Coordinates of C-alpha atoms and ligand atoms in Angstrom, one line a residue:
M28 CA -22.2 14.2 25.0
A29 CA -25.0 11.8 25.7
A30 CA -26.0 13.7 28.9
T31 CA -26.7 16.9 26.9
G32 CA -28.5 15.0 24.1
E33 CA -26.1 16.2 21.4
A34 CA -25.5 13.9 18.5
Q35 CA -22.1 12.4 18.2
P36 CA -20.3 12.7 14.8
A37 CA -20.2 9.4 13.0
K38 CA -17.1 7.4 13.8
H39 CA -15.8 5.6 10.8
Q40 CA -15.3 1.8 11.0
E41 CA -12.5 1.6 8.4
V42 CA -9.5 -0.1 10.0
G43 CA -6.9 1.0 7.5
H44 CA -7.7 4.7 7.8
K45 CA -5.4 7.0 9.8
S46 CA -7.6 10.1 10.1
L47 CA -5.9 12.5 7.7
L48 CA -9.2 14.1 6.7
Q49 CA -10.6 17.0 8.8
S50 CA -13.3 14.8 10.3
D51 CA -14.3 11.2 10.6
A52 CA -17.8 12.1 9.4
L53 CA -16.3 13.4 6.1
Y54 CA -14.3 10.2 5.6
Q55 CA -17.5 8.1 6.4
Y56 CA -19.3 10.2 3.8
I57 CA -16.7 9.3 1.1
L58 CA -16.8 5.6 2.0
E59 CA -20.6 5.4 2.0
T60 CA -21.2 7.6 -1.1
S61 CA -18.4 6.6 -3.5
V62 CA -16.5 3.6 -2.2
Y63 CA -18.7 0.9 -0.6
P64 CA -21.4 0.9 -3.2
R65 CA -18.8 0.1 -5.9
E66 CA -16.6 -2.2 -3.9
P67 CA -16.4 -5.6 -5.6
E68 CA -18.0 -8.4 -3.4
S69 CA -14.6 -10.2 -3.0
M70 CA -12.9 -7.0 -1.7
K71 CA -15.7 -6.5 0.8
E72 CA -15.4 -10.1 2.0
L73 CA -11.6 -9.7 2.4
R74 CA -12.0 -6.4 4.2
E75 CA -14.5 -8.0 6.6
V76 CA -12.3 -11.0 7.3
T77 CA -9.2 -8.8 7.7
A78 CA -11.1 -6.5 10.2
K79 CA -11.3 -9.5 12.6
H80 CA -7.5 -10.1 12.5
P81 CA -5.4 -8.7 15.4
W82 CA -3.1 -6.7 13.0
N83 CA -6.0 -5.2 11.0
L84 CA -4.4 -1.7 11.4
M85 CA -2.0 -2.7 8.6
T86 CA -4.6 -3.2 5.9
T87 CA -5.1 -0.9 3.0
S88 CA -8.3 1.1 3.4
A89 CA -11.2 0.7 1.0
D90 CA -10.8 4.1 -0.5
E91 CA -7.2 3.5 -1.2
G92 CA -8.0 0.1 -2.7
Q93 CA -10.4 1.8 -5.0
F94 CA -7.8 4.4 -5.9
L95 CA -5.2 1.8 -6.7
N96 CA -7.6 -0.2 -8.8
L97 CA -8.5 2.8 -10.9
L98 CA -4.9 4.0 -11.2
L99 CA -3.7 0.6 -12.6
K100 CA -6.4 0.8 -15.2
L101 CA -5.5 4.4 -16.1
I102 CA -1.9 3.5 -16.7
N103 CA -2.7 0.2 -18.4
A104 CA -0.5 -1.7 -16.0
K105 CA 0.2 -5.3 -16.9
N106 CA 3.4 -6.4 -15.1
T107 CA 3.4 -5.2 -11.4
M108 CA 5.1 -5.9 -8.1
E109 CA 3.8 -5.5 -4.5
I110 CA 6.1 -5.4 -1.5
G111 CA 4.1 -6.0 1.7
V112 CA 1.0 -8.1 1.2
Y113 CA -0.5 -8.8 4.7
T114 CA -3.9 -10.4 4.0
G115 CA -4.0 -9.1 0.4
Y116 CA -6.5 -6.3 0.2
S117 CA -4.3 -4.1 -2.1
L118 CA -3.1 -7.2 -3.9
L119 CA -6.7 -8.2 -4.7
S120 CA -7.6 -4.6 -5.8
T121 CA -4.5 -4.8 -8.1
A122 CA -5.3 -8.3 -9.4
L123 CA -8.9 -7.3 -10.3
A124 CA -7.6 -4.3 -12.2
L125 CA -5.1 -6.1 -14.4
P126 CA -5.9 -7.8 -17.7
E127 CA -6.3 -11.7 -17.7
D128 CA -2.6 -12.1 -18.6
G129 CA -1.4 -9.5 -16.0
K130 CA 1.1 -10.4 -13.4
I131 CA 1.9 -9.4 -9.8
L132 CA 5.1 -10.4 -8.1
A133 CA 4.0 -10.3 -4.4
L134 CA 6.6 -10.2 -1.7
D135 CA 6.1 -10.7 2.0
I136 CA 8.0 -12.3 4.9
N137 CA 4.7 -13.7 6.2
R138 CA 2.8 -16.3 4.1
E139 CA 0.3 -17.1 6.9
N140 CA -1.5 -13.8 6.6
Y141 CA -1.5 -14.0 2.8
E142 CA -3.2 -17.4 3.2
I143 CA -6.1 -15.7 5.1
G144 CA -7.0 -13.8 1.9
L145 CA -6.0 -16.4 -0.6
P146 CA -9.3 -18.4 -0.7
I147 CA -11.1 -15.1 -1.4
I148 CA -8.6 -14.2 -4.1
E149 CA -9.0 -17.7 -5.7
K150 CA -12.8 -17.4 -5.6
A151 CA -12.6 -14.0 -7.4
G152 CA -10.8 -15.9 -10.2
V153 CA -7.6 -13.8 -10.1
A154 CA -5.1 -15.9 -8.2
H155 CA -3.4 -17.0 -11.5
K156 CA -2.0 -13.4 -11.8
I157 CA -0.2 -13.6 -8.5
D158 CA 3.3 -15.0 -7.9
F159 CA 3.7 -14.9 -4.1
R160 CA 7.2 -15.2 -2.7
E161 CA 7.8 -15.6 1.0
G162 CA 10.9 -13.8 2.4
P163 CA 12.5 -10.4 2.8
A164 CA 12.2 -8.3 -0.3
L165 CA 15.7 -6.8 -0.4
P166 CA 17.7 -9.9 -1.3
L167 CA 15.2 -10.8 -4.0
L168 CA 15.4 -7.2 -5.4
D169 CA 19.2 -7.5 -5.4
E170 CA 18.9 -10.7 -7.5
M171 CA 16.5 -9.0 -9.9
V172 CA 18.7 -6.0 -10.3
N173 CA 21.6 -8.2 -11.3
D174 CA 19.5 -9.6 -14.2
V175 CA 19.5 -6.8 -16.8
K176 CA 16.6 -8.4 -18.6
L177 CA 14.4 -7.3 -15.7
H178 CA 15.5 -3.7 -15.9
G179 CA 12.6 -1.5 -16.9
S180 CA 10.2 -4.5 -16.9
F181 CA 7.6 -3.3 -14.4
D182 CA 4.7 -1.0 -15.1
F183 CA 3.7 -0.4 -11.5
I184 CA 5.2 -1.2 -8.1
F185 CA 3.4 -0.7 -4.8
V186 CA 5.6 -0.5 -1.7
D187 CA 3.8 -1.1 1.6
A188 CA 6.3 -2.9 3.9
D189 CA 9.1 -2.1 6.3
K190 CA 9.4 1.7 6.2
D191 CA 13.0 1.7 7.3
N192 CA 13.9 0.0 4.0
Y193 CA 12.0 2.2 1.6
L194 CA 15.0 4.1 0.5
N195 CA 16.9 0.8 0.0
Y196 CA 14.0 -0.4 -2.1
H197 CA 13.9 2.9 -4.1
K198 CA 17.6 2.4 -5.1
R199 CA 16.7 -0.9 -6.6
L200 CA 13.2 -0.3 -7.9
I201 CA 14.3 2.7 -10.0
D202 CA 16.1 0.2 -12.3
L203 CA 13.2 -2.3 -12.4
I204 CA 10.4 0.1 -13.1
K205 CA 10.1 1.2 -16.8
I206 CA 10.5 4.8 -17.9
G207 CA 6.9 6.1 -17.6
G208 CA 6.1 3.5 -15.0
V209 CA 4.9 4.3 -11.5
I210 CA 6.1 3.4 -8.0
G211 CA 3.7 4.0 -5.2
Y212 CA 5.2 4.4 -1.7
D213 CA 2.5 3.9 1.0
N214 CA 2.1 5.6 4.4
T215 CA 4.2 8.6 3.5
L216 CA 2.2 10.8 5.9
W217 CA 2.8 8.3 8.7
N218 CA -0.2 8.9 10.8
G219 CA 0.2 12.6 10.6
S220 CA 3.2 12.2 12.9
L221 CA 5.6 13.9 10.5
V222 CA 4.6 17.3 11.8
A223 CA 4.1 16.3 15.5
P224 CA 6.2 18.2 18.1
P225 CA 9.2 16.2 19.4
D226 CA 7.5 15.5 22.7
A227 CA 4.2 14.4 21.2
P228 CA 2.9 11.1 22.8
L229 CA 3.4 8.9 19.7
R230 CA 3.1 5.1 19.7
K231 CA 6.5 3.4 19.8
Y232 CA 6.4 2.1 16.2
V233 CA 5.2 5.4 14.9
R234 CA 8.0 7.2 16.6
Y235 CA 10.6 4.6 15.4
Y236 CA 9.7 4.8 11.7
R237 CA 9.0 8.5 11.6
D238 CA 12.5 9.6 10.8
F239 CA 12.8 7.1 8.0
V240 CA 9.6 8.4 6.4
L241 CA 10.8 12.0 6.8
E242 CA 14.1 11.0 5.1
L243 CA 12.3 9.2 2.3
N244 CA 10.0 12.2 1.6
K245 CA 13.0 14.5 1.4
A246 CA 14.9 12.2 -0.9
L247 CA 12.0 11.7 -3.3
A248 CA 11.3 15.4 -3.4
V249 CA 14.8 16.0 -5.0
D250 CA 15.2 12.9 -7.0
P251 CA 15.5 14.0 -10.6
R252 CA 14.8 10.5 -12.0
V253 CA 11.1 10.7 -11.0
E254 CA 8.2 13.1 -11.0
I255 CA 6.2 12.8 -7.8
C256 CA 2.8 13.5 -6.3
Q257 CA 2.1 12.9 -2.6
L258 CA -1.6 12.2 -2.1
P259 CA -3.5 12.3 1.2
V260 CA -5.3 9.0 0.4
G261 CA -5.3 6.5 3.2
D262 CA -2.2 7.3 5.2
G263 CA -0.6 9.1 2.3
I264 CA 0.7 7.6 -0.9
T265 CA 3.6 9.1 -2.9
L266 CA 3.4 8.3 -6.6
C267 CA 6.7 8.4 -8.5
R268 CA 6.7 8.3 -12.3
R269 CA 10.1 7.4 -13.6
I270 CA 11.3 9.9 -16.2
S271 CA 14.9 8.9 -16.7
Ligands
SAM17 N1 -0.6 -4.0 1.4 C1 -1.1 -4.7 2.5 C2 -2.6 -4.6 2.5 O1 -3.2 -4.1 1.6 O2 -3.2 -5.2 3.4 C3 -0.6 -4.2 3.8 C4 0.9 -4.5 4.1 S1 1.4 -4.4 5.8 C5 1.2 -2.6 6.1 C6 3.1 -4.6 5.7 C7 3.6 -6.0 5.3 O3 5.0 -5.9 5.1 C8 3.4 -7.0 6.4 O4 2.6 -8.1 5.9 C9 4.8 -7.5 6.7 O5 4.9 -8.9 6.9 C10 5.5 -7.2 5.4 N2 7.0 -7.0 5.6 C11 7.7 -6.4 6.6 N3 9.0 -6.4 6.4 C12 9.2 -7.0 5.1 C13 10.3 -7.3 4.3 N4 11.5 -7.0 4.7 N5 10.1 -7.9 3.1 C14 8.8 -8.2 2.7 N6 7.7 -7.9 3.4 C15 7.9 -7.3 4.6
CA18 CA1 -0.1 0.8 4.0

């Protein structure tokens, strides 16, 4: 406390972080040591613009953006999909990782927020990789699943939208991702609320989506069509590699 002259631990400024690490100071250390010094200028600019937006809590954090960018390069992804764009931080980290002829089918019900990030994505020279479609993802996925040519056509799919639909998405995405391809489900640790006692004072939206995230995690854990790994990056991301 200030009165005793004790130093306060550093409070991180990262809007997309949900405090899964043991301390804010440790998270700040990761950002300052390994993430910010390597963050491309365009991602920094988008992160700063997004931080001023009233819904900034929704953005992907800088460390998760770095993780996605490296993962996409490791798996040589070329044809990808993103469900849930917001202002485009994870989209930009994906676009920067893909080869010149790489593609991202980007789905969101809200174009306005995508347009906040679009000038920065254009300036970074990667907008040509993005096919943005405004509207709910589920009907479009249904259309795609009906086209057998699209089966097994995606190398990577990032799901970061309405958590109450993740299992509906999974049912469809499993046909669209190629064998050996990866689906990443974001926020699978849901603010740490998954292990909170029933009477814990959770924000309304956290409480509402919690049961859906619990159900998703249970279902993925026993799905024989995928190998999984749940990582405590950002708010938790579960990677699913399709094996059959
Ligand atoms: N990946 C984004 C980023 O890096 O900033 C964050 C996405 S934000 C957590 C969730 C997004 O999902 C919102 O932009 C919201 O409009 C979108 N969304 C919600 N329901 C949707 C639906 N049914 N279909 C497509 N997008 C949806
Ligand atoms: Ca997220």
